[in-house]
């Protein structure tokens, strides 16, 4: 046996010189033949030829990714000038269990088809001779390498189309199982010890018998069958990484098979963060054009938000009463202000993203001082509308400066202000859509953000360019004062909402500092807005204004300084707050499994996962039933303990879900995209 | 989600949990200790060789991929280099179950060593496959390097060209040779985990 193999290897180079064989050749445990789908071709016609292999019963050859052992079959063509052979078009394989290993390959008769292109210079009456050096590995328990130099003659004829060969059926059958190349939305990542792939199939029902084959070698543990889950318009695949996995590939090539429809598709996925099922279902991965339109419409809608509407409606009123000819200049300056602010914000966001920061839209709300600043701005605007002081004349010259001598500079800053006051509203209402934009290449993403800004600026821009429309607005009059004062109340509500956000980021002391800052701010504005009656009072007033302002500014930073408190305690919560000690304590209890959820308020994937999976009654019941301890770590503010925990699992961002089984076994990392069934199954096995 | 999918999911979760228990050893962690009898009847334990680098080579003399490296002398060259230049211990391990390809008697193993001019420190017979499973040895050849402190430093293929053609050996990166040189130079092993290719081990 061994000697014959040595002999075969020594003879290998010699065999390359041997004459090619026609028809079926017999090798150890396999028969091989070069075949074509047509018996004759016309000059210039493309057709398919292929290697037909027929292993003995229970023997097999290998697919393009052979799996844990083996080698794919190779073809090396020797063709006349101008005749070109393509790559092998691999039909989807069978997963072949070999002990504790899994290979991908083909049993029984099979064909490896290849497209052959011929030149127009062929003459009818010629014979086209195809020659191929084929090398394969045929295995049962043991493996035997084989090769053959095979030839096939094809007649070149004129007219009358192709003539099917006796192998036409084999070609038709095999080509029906060759995956079609498609460009569906798909992503993959290799975080947490598993390959996770997300696919959004087009024009295919989801309730199918799916299977998944990775083409990249050395990526997944072939012996552990992939789990394929179809839900909410997408197919989710998860397969443990190979013990020999070293680094994530730049591209994942894979085959998705629908066994019910006997069809398959070949896809290439880029690495990326997986989007939550809910987000995909809401259609938030629209194409770029659709994202632009949605952003524009969203921007227009923002004008009606409680934080924006009061400011802009007053601005619109003043526009109406302003001088006609420079209205357009004001409209343009305002639009420029909005767009520049959005560009700056989006630029910072995209730069942080590119730098690997785990931030999403609304990241600016992550800093307590920024939230506090927004509180002060909205509160001051509210006080101004309530009539405590006149924003336009006294301070800053922004706001409704048009009727004064503010000029277009004033309008520009009104635009900036509109963007600033709009930002707390964009986060909750536009988060998902803008989240999708973050995954686009940055120039496209930037256009989506600018479209949002343009939408915000649009109503005012239209008003300033259309005197006819502006005339339709109610004429200014004494009612405007009442309207202004009424508009203060939505602003106060927006302030309340921001204080609630702030309360989650800081502790009671920090919150108290910001609240007293608000009182000081009101005091400053009240004092600054008063007419003075004597010289000495002017000095005292300026001193008081100055001191109070210093206090207001210092409270801004104290909000951040006092932060890092307990985090929110929610009534009726089914989780405990994470700490390393709590985790260690529960891990010591052999009766309890522990689920750790690392999350953050600004992480949209986290929130969607909680909404669609972790907080559903079914999952809560399962947790209760199985006595699972649910620990939640909040990374809304950077927390070194949680950062350290994340780094233990090679993460630099959230979400991260880790399940510790009750028997003290190694923890298991759940996928980044959760479904209720997935969580329940995992919990039941913990 | 259909019932079938739930079954698939449940099965894969179960599999994931069970295989976690018999997972491959990890580079950077202590290598599993073992005791095996060699073809001369002597017992060897991994711990006996503390202080020396140990190379484990899973082998099956009839496997075409093993032949690829023995026929042109590549494996023998590496055995000599490891033992003579790096003062390393080279253990060839046969985990083929009796009756399967690659299983040999001690006499046959010695005869193979002589006829192939091989140069291992010892050839160990692992009929039960226990040691092979402890190392998660999947194919032949499958290579492991354990340092003087008993820490696993390399696991994977013999070289970077997963083929059965001996002519492409000169173009391939010989992972074991490179790793030994990097260890001697006190460097990190650049490719410490690579794809093992070859024939399945016949447990």
Short mmCIF file of C-alpha atoms in Angstrom, two decimals, chain A residues 1-2 5-6 9-10 12-13 62 65-72 74 98 100-101 103 134-137 140-147 206-210 217-218 221-231 240 242-247 661 665-666 668 670 675 677-678 681-682 685-686, chain B residues 1-2 4-17 19-25 60-65 67-68 70-72 97 100-101 112 115-116 133 135-139 142-144 155-157 162-167 190-191 193-203:
data_model
loop_
_atom_site.label_atom_id
_atom_site.label_comp_id
_atom_site.label_asym_id
_atom_site.label_seq_id
_atom_site.Cartn_x
_atom_site.Cartn_y
_atom_site.Cartn_z
CA UNK A 1 0.00 0.00 0.00
CA UNK A 2 2.58 2.47 1.14
CA UNK A 5 1.57 5.47 -2.86
CA UNK A 6 5.22 6.38 -2.92
CA UNK A 9 3.91 10.35 -5.91
CA UNK A 10 7.14 9.77 -7.74
CA UNK A 12 3.14 12.27 -10.49
CA UNK A 13 5.37 14.63 -12.48
CA UNK A 62 -14.62 17.55 -1.12
CA UNK A 65 -14.19 24.39 1.89
CA UNK A 66 -13.41 20.79 2.80
CA UNK A 67 -14.16 21.22 6.51
CA UNK A 68 -11.99 19.70 9.23
CA UNK A 69 -9.88 17.54 6.93
CA UNK A 70 -9.59 16.78 3.23
CA UNK A 71 -8.90 18.86 0.15
CA UNK A 72 -11.12 20.35 -2.54
CA UNK A 74 -8.66 20.90 -8.35
CA UNK A 98 -16.46 11.67 10.41
CA UNK A 100 -16.05 14.05 15.89
CA UNK A 101 -15.11 15.94 12.74
CA UNK A 103 -16.32 17.53 6.30
CA UNK A 134 -7.87 16.85 -12.37
CA UNK A 135 -6.64 16.07 -8.85
CA UNK A 136 -8.88 14.96 -6.02
CA UNK A 137 -8.88 13.33 -2.65
CA UNK A 140 -14.13 6.99 3.29
CA UNK A 141 -12.37 6.27 6.60
CA UNK A 142 -9.09 6.58 4.78
CA UNK A 143 -8.19 8.99 2.02
CA UNK A 144 -6.71 8.23 -1.35
CA UNK A 145 -5.43 10.98 -3.59
CA UNK A 146 -6.17 10.56 -7.24
CA UNK A 147 -5.60 12.38 -10.47
CA UNK A 206 -38.57 32.96 5.75
CA UNK A 207 -40.27 29.81 6.98
CA UNK A 208 -37.86 27.52 5.18
CA UNK A 209 -35.60 24.65 5.98
CA UNK A 210 -32.36 26.68 5.91
CA UNK A 217 -11.72 27.97 5.84
CA UNK A 218 -10.50 27.92 9.41
CA UNK A 221 -16.14 24.75 14.21
CA UNK A 222 -17.60 22.55 11.51
CA UNK A 223 -18.55 19.80 13.96
CA UNK A 224 -20.94 22.17 15.71
CA UNK A 225 -23.86 22.61 13.38
CA UNK A 226 -24.81 26.23 12.79
CA UNK A 227 -28.05 27.40 14.34
CA UNK A 228 -30.18 29.10 11.74
CA UNK A 229 -33.08 31.20 12.88
CA UNK A 230 -35.50 33.03 10.61
CA UNK A 231 -37.52 35.79 12.22
CA UNK A 240 -19.04 28.61 17.19
CA UNK A 242 -13.01 27.16 15.20
CA UNK A 243 -10.44 26.39 17.86
CA UNK A 244 -7.99 27.30 15.07
CA UNK A 245 -9.61 30.66 14.35
CA UNK A 246 -7.01 33.40 14.56
CA UNK A 247 -8.45 36.61 13.14
CA UNK A 661 -24.64 27.95 34.07
CA UNK A 665 -19.35 25.50 33.92
CA UNK A 666 -17.71 28.01 31.65
CA UNK A 668 -21.56 31.19 27.45
CA UNK A 670 -25.10 34.95 23.76
CA UNK A 675 -34.82 36.86 20.21
CA UNK A 677 -36.79 32.01 21.84
CA UNK A 678 -33.02 32.21 21.78
CA UNK A 681 -33.61 28.12 25.09
CA UNK A 682 -30.36 29.30 26.60
CA UNK A 685 -30.21 24.86 29.47
CA UNK A 686 -28.38 26.87 32.07
CA UNK B 1 -40.10 30.12 14.63
CA UNK B 2 -40.89 26.60 13.64
CA UNK B 4 -37.81 22.24 13.78
CA UNK B 5 -35.76 25.38 14.24
CA UNK B 6 -36.22 25.19 17.97
CA UNK B 7 -34.94 21.65 17.85
CA UNK B 8 -31.93 22.69 15.80
CA UNK B 9 -31.24 25.53 18.17
CA UNK B 10 -31.63 23.37 21.24
CA UNK B 11 -29.38 20.72 19.76
CA UNK B 12 -26.70 23.22 18.84
CA UNK B 13 -26.78 24.84 22.25
CA UNK B 14 -26.42 21.45 23.88
CA UNK B 15 -23.57 20.60 21.53
CA UNK B 16 -21.89 23.92 22.24
CA UNK B 17 -22.06 23.28 25.97
CA UNK B 19 -18.00 20.35 23.43
CA UNK B 20 -16.89 23.21 25.67
CA UNK B 21 -15.93 20.51 28.14
CA UNK B 22 -13.59 18.76 25.71
CA UNK B 23 -12.33 21.83 23.91
CA UNK B 24 -8.94 22.14 22.30
CA UNK B 25 -6.11 23.08 24.61
CA UNK B 60 -0.44 8.03 10.30
CA UNK B 61 2.12 6.70 7.84
CA UNK B 62 -0.46 5.85 5.15
CA UNK B 63 -2.11 9.26 5.13
CA UNK B 64 -1.26 11.06 1.85
CA UNK B 65 -0.57 14.30 3.74
CA UNK B 67 3.53 10.95 3.00
CA UNK B 68 3.74 14.39 1.42
CA UNK B 70 8.00 12.21 4.77
CA UNK B 71 8.63 11.31 1.14
CA UNK B 72 10.75 14.38 0.30
CA UNK B 97 -7.63 2.78 16.66
CA UNK B 100 -7.82 1.41 11.17
CA UNK B 101 -5.37 3.02 8.82
CA UNK B 112 8.90 2.71 9.59
CA UNK B 115 12.99 2.86 6.53
CA UNK B 116 12.01 6.51 6.41
CA UNK B 133 -8.67 13.72 22.33
CA UNK B 135 -5.16 17.63 22.60
CA UNK B 136 -8.12 17.70 20.21
CA UNK B 137 -5.79 16.32 17.54
CA UNK B 138 -7.93 16.31 14.42
CA UNK B 139 -5.74 15.38 11.52
CA UNK B 142 -1.18 17.84 13.51
CA UNK B 143 1.61 19.66 15.34
CA UNK B 144 2.00 21.07 18.87
CA UNK B 155 -0.83 24.23 17.64
CA UNK B 156 -1.87 23.66 14.06
CA UNK B 157 -0.63 22.58 10.68
CA UNK B 162 -2.88 22.72 2.53
CA UNK B 163 -2.20 20.46 -0.45
CA UNK B 164 -0.90 16.96 -1.00
CA UNK B 165 1.70 18.03 -3.54
CA UNK B 166 5.25 17.75 -2.13
CA UNK B 167 6.48 20.20 -4.78
CA UNK B 190 3.73 35.24 15.15
CA UNK B 191 1.43 32.42 14.04
CA UNK B 193 -2.56 28.86 15.91
CA UNK B 194 -2.88 27.75 12.31
CA UNK B 195 -5.12 25.54 10.28
CA UNK B 196 -4.25 21.87 10.70
CA UNK B 197 -4.77 20.07 7.38
CA UNK B 198 -4.59 16.41 6.53
CA UNK B 199 -6.43 13.13 7.07
CA UNK B 200 -8.84 12.71 9.97
CA UNK B 201 -7.35 10.94 12.96
CA UNK B 202 -8.96 7.49 13.10
CA UNK B 203 -10.16 7.41 16.69
#
